[in-house]
Amino acid sequence: MATESRDFTEATETDRELTMSRAMVEAIAWEMRENEEVFYMGEDVADYGGIFSSTTGLLDEFGRDRVMDVPISETAFLGAAVGAAQAGMRPIAELMFVDFFGVAMDQIYNNMAKNTYMSGGSFSVPMVLTTAVGGTYNDAGQHSQTLYGTFAHLPGMKVVVPSTAYDAKGLMHSAIRDDDPVVYMFHKRLMGLGWMPSPPGPKTGVPEEDYTIPFGEADIKRHGSDVTVVTLGLHVHRALDAASQLEDDGIDAEVVDLRTLVPLDTETILDSVRKTGKLLVVDEDYQSFGVTGEIIARAAEGALDDLSAVKRLAIPDVPIPYARSLEDEVNPGTDDIAAAIRELHE
Amino acid sequence: MYEQMVTARYYEERLQEEYLVGKQPAFDISAGPIPGELHLAAGHESSGAGVCIHLRDDDTVTAPHRPHHIAIAKGVDLKKMTAEIFGRETGLCRGKGGHMHLFDPDVNFACSGIIAQGCPPAVGAAMAAKKRNTDSVAVAFLGEGAIDQGGFLESLNLAAVQDLPVVFVIEDNDWAISMPKDRVTDVEDGSRRALGFDMPGERVDSDDAVAVYEAAERAIMRARDGNGPSLIEVQVHRRMGHFMGDAEAYRPEADIERAKQRDSIERLADDLRAHGVEDDELDEIRERAHERVDEAIAWAKEQPEPDPSTAYENVFTNPPAQAATDGGANTSDASSDGDEGGDQ
Ligand SMILES: Cc1ncc(C[n+]2csc(CCOP(=O)(O)OP(=O)(O)O)c2C)c(N)n1
């Protein structure tokens, strides 16, 4: 189980800045050194170091037994991770793009997620499923989805979505130490890849030592009094940009970064909404039946009387299109977020 | 066949040039006129051409993430395909599919970027042909890295047990991104997987385009004559990185060199010369191919970007009436340029 969080302010004040991918890898390497039972498997994770640099350098330190390239057979190796986890090991298995979950979903949602429950608690499945999410580089319908809602909807998996290097490292430590299956979804645009430039936000100070971030603690990335913006992943940074654009107009937006979807920190959302009375939810996943609806429902259940206006921005229920003009249209941008905040503020 | 191969090679060279525009000096995948990933197939040409030359427009082909040489050989509209790769309104898929998701109903061509997932739809096309008593066939292309997928193995079994007119073509270029074949399979000859399904399997070398042609002819005629499925594996070469921008640090230098030295196109040209075809004639074919490609690329670049409002079209063929209110309200929010109506 996740241990205590270090003091956040002190930790982020370190002057050692890392990209999100380096921070993730640092946590994985630390856990692998500490615990022989931790190993990593996936496609192109050994020599390539992960298509999105999620395993850079691990092969050199740990060798092929513990950093394993596997055949392109997600059903087999994700299911094998379930089996190894049930045998007491702590596998980390990478699904290269979240969009590929379809070929292996049975292993994910019928075994990985349900075996603990169906066995009446006699088995646990302490594995991490890492996977890349997100668009913004025009890779079309089969390579650009986020699918946060899909995994959070099906019971039995904890779902983690870091937006900064600091969070990425702490959440990875927690994920590997957790006795339950954790789906760790990293946004490609935040990893700090040379070939896919990140916005400035995700590269943060990261302490050298290990630290955990408990699941179920949202993080207020910007304090404000006028409108609450609840979001996650890449859109934390877009929301922060939008909020700073609005400063000059005297609109003070609060940005809540969910960090984990399962468990979800309802309290932080409600506290913020009680303060501002206005809620905008921004998500890069499809709109209907997803994260935006869930957050708004919880806000309505818990703080209906305090709410005077609600709005959501998400992918409007179309598959992610290829052409730039089309993808820009459906993926909520900074300007869309700023406009929505302004509208709520009026 | 030579013409298709030359067209495919030159097409990829030109696409490579265009793709790098705006992405230099520092490679940024989302910059330039061709965004997204791009997988080029230099070194795979004889497999696409040698197989598709036996096919008619009413035969179905499904291609994987590396589709251009196959699409060209199947007769996919080159101009519209290029416009699609450039993400333009007049592209094959109105800018929605892109290079890994090309669809051309005129010649029954489709793609999937998910590994091996073009196999089941090819089986379905063959099923339709059989039920309708036509003699059309279906061909599914996939890489050697894809043949460990359930979707492929299940398709072989279904096609075999129902005697369907489908041919599976494995393009073995020895690499699945950074993973060499021997790290992911103990069976060097992928065509041997046919044995487990009691169907014919044959392996040929792409350097010998004529051998590819002949093997494909046997398999496709067998399917057309109602004798069921078969499997062909073609040894091809990946002359480039997996996708544009892949630095191939994992790939030993020598291997890259070897791949570059062997070339089915040059060998076929030699064969043709040996059979009395004049150099002039070969030059003429090459020039014609280059002209066609240059024309397609020039045309594509002049095409308009899709209007953002079209992003909401084609989710359904028959859009539910209710979508007009649900999606519509959201649409006007997402695309609004001023007068916000507020949520309803
Ligand atoms: C189900 C699935 N898993 C992983 C991927 C990522 N991926 C795309 S291409 C590729 C390698 C394919 O190798 P191969 O089938 O040999 O074809 P090649 O690229 O060599 O032509 C991988 C792993 C994918 N698209 N779909």
Short mmCIF file of N, CA and C in Angstrom, two decimals, chain B residues 65-216:
data_model
loop_
_atom_site.label_atom_id
_atom_site.label_comp_id
_atom_site.label_asym_id
_atom_site.label_seq_id
_atom_site.Cartn_x
_atom_site.Cartn_y
_atom_site.Cartn_z
N HIS B 65 -0.10 -1.35 -41.24
CA HIS B 65 0.35 0.03 -41.05
C HIS B 65 1.35 0.50 -42.10
N ARG B 66 1.84 -0.40 -42.94
CA ARG B 66 2.84 -0.05 -43.96
C ARG B 66 2.20 -0.34 -45.32
N PRO B 67 1.26 0.50 -45.74
CA PRO B 67 0.36 0.07 -46.81
C PRO B 67 0.62 0.60 -48.22
N HIS B 68 1.52 1.57 -48.42
CA HIS B 68 1.48 2.28 -49.70
C HIS B 68 1.77 1.40 -50.90
N HIS B 69 2.77 0.53 -50.79
CA HIS B 69 3.12 -0.29 -51.95
C HIS B 69 1.99 -1.25 -52.30
N ILE B 70 1.27 -1.68 -51.30
CA ILE B 70 0.15 -2.60 -51.54
C ILE B 70 -1.01 -1.83 -52.19
N ALA B 71 -1.27 -0.64 -51.65
CA ALA B 71 -2.35 0.19 -52.20
C ALA B 71 -2.09 0.53 -53.65
N ILE B 72 -0.86 0.88 -53.96
CA ILE B 72 -0.52 1.24 -55.35
C ILE B 72 -0.74 0.04 -56.25
N ALA B 73 -0.27 -1.12 -55.80
CA ALA B 73 -0.42 -2.32 -56.63
C ALA B 73 -1.88 -2.73 -56.79
N LYS B 74 -2.70 -2.44 -55.78
CA LYS B 74 -4.11 -2.81 -55.87
C LYS B 74 -4.90 -1.82 -56.71
N GLY B 75 -4.28 -0.70 -57.05
CA GLY B 75 -4.97 0.26 -57.91
C GLY B 75 -5.75 1.32 -57.16
N VAL B 76 -5.38 1.54 -55.91
CA VAL B 76 -6.01 2.62 -55.15
C VAL B 76 -5.69 3.95 -55.84
N ASP B 77 -6.67 4.83 -55.88
CA ASP B 77 -6.51 6.13 -56.55
C ASP B 77 -5.32 6.89 -55.93
N LEU B 78 -4.29 7.08 -56.75
CA LEU B 78 -3.03 7.61 -56.22
C LEU B 78 -3.17 9.06 -55.74
N LYS B 79 -3.93 9.83 -56.51
CA LYS B 79 -4.08 11.24 -56.12
C LYS B 79 -4.83 11.37 -54.80
N LYS B 80 -5.94 10.66 -54.72
CA LYS B 80 -6.75 10.76 -53.49
C LYS B 80 -6.01 10.17 -52.29
N MET B 81 -5.25 9.13 -52.54
CA MET B 81 -4.47 8.54 -51.44
C MET B 81 -3.43 9.54 -50.95
N THR B 82 -2.81 10.23 -51.88
CA THR B 82 -1.79 11.20 -51.49
C THR B 82 -2.43 12.36 -50.73
N ALA B 83 -3.57 12.81 -51.23
CA ALA B 83 -4.26 13.89 -50.52
C ALA B 83 -4.62 13.44 -49.11
N GLU B 84 -4.96 12.19 -48.95
CA GLU B 84 -5.28 11.68 -47.61
C GLU B 84 -4.05 11.73 -46.71
N ILE B 85 -2.92 11.34 -47.25
CA ILE B 85 -1.69 11.34 -46.45
C ILE B 85 -1.32 12.76 -46.04
N PHE B 86 -1.67 13.72 -46.91
CA PHE B 86 -1.43 15.13 -46.56
C PHE B 86 -2.57 15.70 -45.70
N GLY B 87 -3.55 14.87 -45.39
CA GLY B 87 -4.65 15.32 -44.52
C GLY B 87 -5.56 16.33 -45.18
N ARG B 88 -5.91 16.10 -46.45
CA ARG B 88 -6.72 17.09 -47.17
C ARG B 88 -8.17 16.63 -47.36
N GLU B 89 -9.00 17.61 -47.59
CA GLU B 89 -10.45 17.40 -47.72
C GLU B 89 -10.80 16.39 -48.81
N THR B 90 -10.07 16.44 -49.94
CA THR B 90 -10.39 15.56 -51.07
C THR B 90 -9.65 14.23 -50.98
N GLY B 91 -9.05 13.94 -49.86
CA GLY B 91 -8.37 12.66 -49.68
C GLY B 91 -9.36 11.51 -49.67
N LEU B 92 -8.83 10.31 -49.82
CA LEU B 92 -9.66 9.10 -49.85
C LEU B 92 -10.67 9.07 -48.70
N CYS B 93 -10.25 9.54 -47.54
CA CYS B 93 -11.09 9.44 -46.34
C CYS B 93 -11.40 10.82 -45.77
N ARG B 94 -11.40 11.82 -46.62
CA ARG B 94 -11.72 13.19 -46.23
C ARG B 94 -10.82 13.72 -45.10
N GLY B 95 -9.61 13.19 -45.05
CA GLY B 95 -8.66 13.65 -44.03
C GLY B 95 -8.85 13.01 -42.68
N LYS B 96 -9.73 12.03 -42.60
CA LYS B 96 -10.00 11.44 -41.28
C LYS B 96 -9.16 10.22 -40.98
N GLY B 97 -8.68 9.55 -42.03
CA GLY B 97 -7.98 8.28 -41.80
C GLY B 97 -6.47 8.43 -41.72
N GLY B 98 -5.90 9.08 -42.73
CA GLY B 98 -4.44 9.22 -42.75
C GLY B 98 -3.75 7.99 -43.30
N HIS B 99 -2.43 8.00 -43.22
CA HIS B 99 -1.63 7.03 -43.99
C HIS B 99 -1.82 5.58 -43.55
N MET B 100 -2.16 5.33 -42.28
CA MET B 100 -2.35 3.94 -41.84
C MET B 100 -3.78 3.45 -42.01
N HIS B 101 -4.66 4.37 -42.42
CA HIS B 101 -6.08 4.00 -42.47
C HIS B 101 -6.66 4.47 -43.79
N LEU B 102 -6.21 3.82 -44.87
CA LEU B 102 -6.66 4.19 -46.21
C LEU B 102 -7.80 3.26 -46.60
N PHE B 103 -8.87 3.84 -47.10
CA PHE B 103 -10.02 3.03 -47.50
C PHE B 103 -10.43 3.44 -48.91
N ASP B 104 -10.48 2.50 -49.83
CA ASP B 104 -10.93 2.80 -51.18
C ASP B 104 -11.93 1.74 -51.64
N PRO B 105 -13.21 2.07 -51.53
CA PRO B 105 -14.24 1.08 -51.89
C PRO B 105 -14.23 0.73 -53.37
N ASP B 106 -13.70 1.63 -54.22
CA ASP B 106 -13.69 1.34 -55.65
C ASP B 106 -12.87 0.10 -55.99
N VAL B 107 -11.82 -0.13 -55.20
CA VAL B 107 -11.00 -1.32 -55.47
C VAL B 107 -10.97 -2.25 -54.25
N ASN B 108 -11.91 -2.04 -53.34
CA ASN B 108 -12.02 -2.90 -52.15
C ASN B 108 -10.71 -3.02 -51.37
N PHE B 109 -10.24 -1.87 -50.96
CA PHE B 109 -8.99 -1.81 -50.21
C PHE B 109 -9.25 -1.17 -48.86
N ALA B 110 -8.68 -1.77 -47.79
CA ALA B 110 -8.82 -1.19 -46.46
C ALA B 110 -7.56 -1.46 -45.65
N CYS B 111 -7.36 -0.68 -44.60
CA CYS B 111 -6.17 -0.81 -43.74
C CYS B 111 -6.59 -0.90 -42.29
N SER B 112 -5.67 -1.44 -41.47
CA SER B 112 -5.80 -1.25 -40.04
C SER B 112 -4.41 -1.09 -39.44
N GLY B 113 -4.27 -0.13 -38.56
CA GLY B 113 -2.97 0.11 -37.93
C GLY B 113 -2.76 -0.75 -36.70
N ILE B 114 -3.74 -1.54 -36.33
CA ILE B 114 -3.60 -2.43 -35.18
C ILE B 114 -3.12 -3.78 -35.70
N ILE B 115 -2.08 -4.28 -35.07
CA ILE B 115 -1.37 -5.44 -35.60
C ILE B 115 -2.27 -6.66 -35.81
N ALA B 116 -2.24 -7.16 -37.06
CA ALA B 116 -2.97 -8.37 -37.50
C ALA B 116 -4.47 -8.18 -37.62
N GLN B 117 -4.96 -7.01 -37.31
CA GLN B 117 -6.41 -6.85 -37.27
C GLN B 117 -7.04 -6.65 -38.65
N GLY B 118 -6.24 -6.68 -39.69
CA GLY B 118 -6.82 -6.70 -41.03
C GLY B 118 -7.20 -8.12 -41.45
N CYS B 119 -6.73 -9.11 -40.72
CA CYS B 119 -6.99 -10.50 -41.12
C CYS B 119 -8.47 -10.90 -40.99
N PRO B 120 -9.11 -10.65 -39.85
CA PRO B 120 -10.51 -11.06 -39.76
C PRO B 120 -11.42 -10.43 -40.81
N PRO B 121 -11.30 -9.13 -41.09
CA PRO B 121 -12.15 -8.57 -42.16
C PRO B 121 -11.88 -9.20 -43.53
N ALA B 122 -10.66 -9.61 -43.80
CA ALA B 122 -10.40 -10.28 -45.07
C ALA B 122 -11.14 -11.61 -45.11
N VAL B 123 -11.15 -12.30 -43.99
CA VAL B 123 -11.91 -13.56 -43.91
C VAL B 123 -13.40 -13.26 -44.17
N GLY B 124 -13.86 -12.16 -43.64
CA GLY B 124 -15.27 -11.78 -43.84
C GLY B 124 -15.59 -11.49 -45.30
N ALA B 125 -14.66 -10.83 -45.98
CA ALA B 125 -14.87 -10.54 -47.40
C ALA B 125 -14.93 -11.86 -48.18
N ALA B 126 -14.08 -12.79 -47.80
CA ALA B 126 -14.07 -14.10 -48.47
C ALA B 126 -15.37 -14.86 -48.19
N MET B 127 -15.85 -14.69 -46.97
CA MET B 127 -17.11 -15.33 -46.60
C MET B 127 -18.26 -14.79 -47.46
N ALA B 128 -18.26 -13.47 -47.65
CA ALA B 128 -19.30 -12.84 -48.47
C ALA B 128 -19.21 -13.37 -49.90
N ALA B 129 -17.99 -13.48 -50.42
CA ALA B 129 -17.82 -13.96 -51.80
C ALA B 129 -18.35 -15.38 -51.91
N LYS B 130 -18.05 -16.19 -50.93
CA LYS B 130 -18.49 -17.59 -51.00
C LYS B 130 -20.02 -17.69 -50.92
N LYS B 131 -20.60 -16.94 -49.99
CA LYS B 131 -22.05 -16.99 -49.84
C LYS B 131 -22.76 -16.52 -51.10
N ARG B 132 -22.16 -15.57 -51.78
CA ARG B 132 -22.80 -15.02 -52.98
C ARG B 132 -22.41 -15.80 -54.23
N ASN B 133 -21.62 -16.84 -54.04
CA ASN B 133 -21.20 -17.63 -55.19
C ASN B 133 -20.46 -16.86 -56.26
N THR B 134 -19.67 -15.87 -55.86
CA THR B 134 -18.82 -15.20 -56.84
C THR B 134 -17.44 -15.84 -56.74
N ASP B 135 -16.58 -15.52 -57.67
CA ASP B 135 -15.23 -16.08 -57.58
C ASP B 135 -14.22 -15.03 -57.12
N SER B 136 -14.70 -14.04 -56.39
CA SER B 136 -13.71 -13.07 -55.91
C SER B 136 -13.02 -13.61 -54.65
N VAL B 137 -11.84 -13.08 -54.40
CA VAL B 137 -11.01 -13.58 -53.30
C VAL B 137 -10.60 -12.41 -52.40
N ALA B 138 -10.04 -12.73 -51.26
CA ALA B 138 -9.54 -11.69 -50.36
C ALA B 138 -8.10 -12.00 -49.99
N VAL B 139 -7.32 -10.95 -49.84
CA VAL B 139 -5.92 -11.12 -49.44
C VAL B 139 -5.64 -10.22 -48.24
N ALA B 140 -5.08 -10.80 -47.19
CA ALA B 140 -4.69 -10.02 -46.02
C ALA B 140 -3.17 -9.98 -45.94
N PHE B 141 -2.62 -8.78 -45.91
CA PHE B 141 -1.18 -8.61 -45.74
C PHE B 141 -0.88 -8.32 -44.27
N LEU B 142 0.26 -8.81 -43.80
CA LEU B 142 0.69 -8.47 -42.44
C LEU B 142 2.19 -8.71 -42.30
N GLY B 143 2.78 -8.13 -41.29
CA GLY B 143 4.22 -8.30 -41.08
C GLY B 143 4.52 -9.56 -40.29
N GLU B 144 5.78 -10.00 -40.31
CA GLU B 144 6.13 -11.21 -39.55
C GLU B 144 5.97 -10.98 -38.05
N GLY B 145 6.06 -9.72 -37.64
CA GLY B 145 5.88 -9.44 -36.22
C GLY B 145 4.43 -9.62 -35.79
N ALA B 146 3.53 -9.65 -36.78
CA ALA B 146 2.10 -9.69 -36.47
C ALA B 146 1.58 -11.12 -36.33
N ILE B 147 2.41 -12.11 -36.68
CA ILE B 147 1.84 -13.46 -36.78
C ILE B 147 1.78 -14.19 -35.44
N ASP B 148 2.09 -13.47 -34.36
CA ASP B 148 1.88 -14.05 -33.04
C ASP B 148 0.56 -13.61 -32.45
N GLN B 149 -0.17 -12.78 -33.19
CA GLN B 149 -1.44 -12.25 -32.69
C GLN B 149 -2.55 -13.28 -32.82
N GLY B 150 -3.41 -13.28 -31.86
CA GLY B 150 -4.60 -14.12 -31.94
C GLY B 150 -5.42 -13.83 -33.18
N GLY B 151 -5.53 -12.58 -33.54
CA GLY B 151 -6.36 -12.20 -34.70
C GLY B 151 -5.92 -12.90 -35.97
N PHE B 152 -4.62 -13.10 -36.12
CA PHE B 152 -4.09 -13.81 -37.29
C PHE B 152 -4.38 -15.30 -37.19
N LEU B 153 -4.04 -15.89 -36.06
CA LEU B 153 -4.18 -17.34 -35.92
C LEU B 153 -5.65 -17.76 -35.95
N GLU B 154 -6.49 -16.97 -35.34
CA GLU B 154 -7.92 -17.29 -35.37
C GLU B 154 -8.46 -17.17 -36.79
N SER B 155 -7.93 -16.22 -37.54
CA SER B 155 -8.39 -16.04 -38.92
C SER B 155 -7.98 -17.22 -39.80
N LEU B 156 -6.76 -17.71 -39.60
CA LEU B 156 -6.32 -18.89 -40.36
C LEU B 156 -7.27 -20.05 -40.10
N ASN B 157 -7.60 -20.23 -38.84
CA ASN B 157 -8.44 -21.37 -38.50
C ASN B 157 -9.84 -21.24 -39.09
N LEU B 158 -10.41 -20.05 -38.97
CA LEU B 158 -11.78 -19.85 -39.48
C LEU B 158 -11.81 -20.02 -40.99
N ALA B 159 -10.80 -19.46 -41.66
CA ALA B 159 -10.74 -19.56 -43.12
C ALA B 159 -10.59 -21.02 -43.54
N ALA B 160 -9.78 -21.76 -42.78
CA ALA B 160 -9.52 -23.15 -43.14
C ALA B 160 -10.76 -24.02 -42.93
N VAL B 161 -11.38 -23.84 -41.78
CA VAL B 161 -12.50 -24.73 -41.46
C VAL B 161 -13.70 -24.47 -42.37
N GLN B 162 -13.76 -23.25 -42.91
CA GLN B 162 -14.87 -22.95 -43.82
C GLN B 162 -14.44 -22.93 -45.29
N ASP B 163 -13.21 -23.33 -45.57
CA ASP B 163 -12.71 -23.34 -46.96
C ASP B 163 -12.93 -22.02 -47.67
N LEU B 164 -12.52 -20.95 -47.07
CA LEU B 164 -12.80 -19.65 -47.65
C LEU B 164 -11.71 -19.20 -48.63
N PRO B 165 -12.11 -18.42 -49.64
CA PRO B 165 -11.14 -17.95 -50.65
C PRO B 165 -10.32 -16.78 -50.14
N VAL B 166 -9.36 -17.06 -49.26
CA VAL B 166 -8.54 -15.98 -48.72
C VAL B 166 -7.08 -16.40 -48.71
N VAL B 167 -6.23 -15.43 -48.98
CA VAL B 167 -4.79 -15.68 -48.98
C VAL B 167 -4.16 -14.74 -47.95
N PHE B 168 -3.35 -15.30 -47.07
CA PHE B 168 -2.63 -14.50 -46.08
C PHE B 168 -1.21 -14.30 -46.58
N VAL B 169 -0.77 -13.07 -46.61
CA VAL B 169 0.59 -12.79 -47.10
C VAL B 169 1.39 -12.14 -45.98
N ILE B 170 2.39 -12.87 -45.51
CA ILE B 170 3.28 -12.33 -44.47
C ILE B 170 4.46 -11.65 -45.16
N GLU B 171 4.71 -10.40 -44.80
CA GLU B 171 5.90 -9.72 -45.29
C GLU B 171 6.94 -9.78 -44.17
N ASP B 172 7.91 -10.64 -44.35
CA ASP B 172 8.92 -10.84 -43.30
C ASP B 172 10.13 -9.96 -43.59
N ASN B 173 10.23 -8.85 -42.84
CA ASN B 173 11.41 -7.98 -43.02
C ASN B 173 12.38 -8.14 -41.84
N ASP B 174 12.22 -9.18 -41.09
CA ASP B 174 13.13 -9.55 -39.99
C ASP B 174 13.02 -8.68 -38.74
N TRP B 175 12.30 -7.57 -38.83
CA TRP B 175 12.23 -6.66 -37.69
C TRP B 175 10.80 -6.28 -37.38
N ALA B 176 10.48 -6.20 -36.11
CA ALA B 176 9.23 -5.59 -35.66
C ALA B 176 9.68 -4.39 -34.81
N ILE B 177 9.62 -3.23 -35.38
CA ILE B 177 10.24 -2.03 -34.82
C ILE B 177 11.67 -2.39 -34.42
N SER B 178 11.97 -2.49 -33.12
CA SER B 178 13.36 -2.76 -32.72
C SER B 178 13.60 -4.23 -32.40
N MET B 179 12.57 -5.06 -32.58
CA MET B 179 12.73 -6.44 -32.12
C MET B 179 13.04 -7.37 -33.30
N PRO B 180 14.24 -7.96 -33.29
CA PRO B 180 14.59 -8.89 -34.36
C PRO B 180 13.74 -10.15 -34.24
N LYS B 181 13.54 -10.79 -35.38
CA LYS B 181 12.62 -11.93 -35.42
C LYS B 181 12.98 -13.00 -34.40
N ASP B 182 14.28 -13.26 -34.23
CA ASP B 182 14.63 -14.39 -33.36
C ASP B 182 14.34 -14.11 -31.88
N ARG B 183 14.08 -12.86 -31.55
CA ARG B 183 13.74 -12.60 -30.16
C ARG B 183 12.26 -12.89 -29.87
N VAL B 184 11.46 -12.98 -30.91
CA VAL B 184 10.02 -13.14 -30.67
C VAL B 184 9.41 -14.41 -31.26
N THR B 185 10.22 -15.18 -32.00
CA THR B 185 9.68 -16.46 -32.45
C THR B 185 10.81 -17.47 -32.61
N ASP B 186 10.50 -18.73 -32.36
CA ASP B 186 11.47 -19.79 -32.57
C ASP B 186 11.32 -20.43 -33.95
N VAL B 187 10.29 -19.99 -34.67
CA VAL B 187 10.03 -20.59 -35.98
C VAL B 187 10.49 -19.62 -37.06
N GLU B 188 11.58 -19.95 -37.73
CA GLU B 188 12.14 -19.01 -38.67
C GLU B 188 11.26 -18.85 -39.90
N ASP B 189 10.67 -19.95 -40.34
CA ASP B 189 9.85 -19.93 -41.55
C ASP B 189 8.38 -19.77 -41.15
N GLY B 190 7.88 -18.56 -41.26
CA GLY B 190 6.50 -18.26 -40.84
C GLY B 190 5.45 -19.02 -41.63
N SER B 191 5.80 -19.42 -42.85
CA SER B 191 4.80 -20.11 -43.66
C SER B 191 4.47 -21.48 -43.06
N ARG B 192 5.36 -21.96 -42.17
CA ARG B 192 5.08 -23.26 -41.54
C ARG B 192 3.88 -23.20 -40.60
N ARG B 193 3.48 -22.02 -40.23
CA ARG B 193 2.28 -21.94 -39.38
C ARG B 193 1.05 -22.47 -40.11
N ALA B 194 1.11 -22.49 -41.43
CA ALA B 194 0.00 -23.03 -42.22
C ALA B 194 -0.26 -24.50 -41.86
N LEU B 195 0.82 -25.21 -41.54
CA LEU B 195 0.70 -26.63 -41.24
C LEU B 195 -0.33 -26.90 -40.15
N GLY B 196 -0.31 -26.07 -39.15
CA GLY B 196 -1.19 -26.27 -38.01
C GLY B 196 -2.67 -26.10 -38.37
N PHE B 197 -2.91 -25.55 -39.53
CA PHE B 197 -4.30 -25.33 -39.94
C PHE B 197 -4.63 -26.15 -41.18
N ASP B 198 -3.69 -27.01 -41.55
CA ASP B 198 -3.89 -27.88 -42.69
C ASP B 198 -4.19 -27.11 -43.97
N MET B 199 -3.40 -26.06 -44.19
CA MET B 199 -3.52 -25.34 -45.46
C MET B 199 -2.13 -25.21 -46.07
N PRO B 200 -2.04 -24.97 -47.38
CA PRO B 200 -0.72 -24.84 -47.99
C PRO B 200 0.00 -23.60 -47.49
N GLY B 201 1.30 -23.73 -47.28
CA GLY B 201 2.12 -22.59 -46.89
C GLY B 201 3.38 -22.58 -47.72
N GLU B 202 3.80 -21.42 -48.14
CA GLU B 202 4.96 -21.34 -49.02
C GLU B 202 5.76 -20.09 -48.68
N ARG B 203 7.08 -20.22 -48.74
CA ARG B 203 7.93 -19.06 -48.45
C ARG B 203 8.75 -18.73 -49.69
N VAL B 204 8.77 -17.44 -50.04
CA VAL B 204 9.55 -17.02 -51.22
C VAL B 204 10.37 -15.78 -50.87
N ASP B 205 11.36 -15.52 -51.72
CA ASP B 205 12.25 -14.38 -51.49
C ASP B 205 11.82 -13.22 -52.39
N SER B 206 11.65 -12.08 -51.79
CA SER B 206 11.17 -10.91 -52.56
C SER B 206 12.18 -10.46 -53.60
N ASP B 207 13.46 -10.83 -53.42
CA ASP B 207 14.44 -10.42 -54.42
C ASP B 207 14.08 -10.99 -55.78
N ASP B 208 13.44 -12.14 -55.75
CA ASP B 208 13.02 -12.78 -56.99
C ASP B 208 11.54 -12.48 -57.21
N ALA B 209 11.27 -11.36 -57.87
CA ALA B 209 9.89 -10.92 -58.03
C ALA B 209 9.06 -11.95 -58.80
N VAL B 210 9.73 -12.66 -59.70
CA VAL B 210 8.99 -13.65 -60.49
C VAL B 210 8.53 -14.81 -59.59
N ALA B 211 9.36 -15.16 -58.64
CA ALA B 211 8.97 -16.22 -57.71
C ALA B 211 7.79 -15.79 -56.85
N VAL B 212 7.78 -14.52 -56.46
CA VAL B 212 6.65 -14.00 -55.70
C VAL B 212 5.38 -14.07 -56.55
N TYR B 213 5.53 -13.63 -57.79
CA TYR B 213 4.41 -13.66 -58.74
C TYR B 213 3.83 -15.07 -58.85
N GLU B 214 4.71 -16.05 -58.98
CA GLU B 214 4.25 -17.42 -59.20
C GLU B 214 3.59 -18.02 -57.96
N ALA B 215 4.19 -17.76 -56.82
CA ALA B 215 3.60 -18.29 -55.58
C ALA B 215 2.22 -17.68 -55.36
N ALA B 216 2.13 -16.38 -55.62
CA ALA B 216 0.85 -15.70 -55.42
C ALA B 216 -0.19 -16.23 -56.40
#
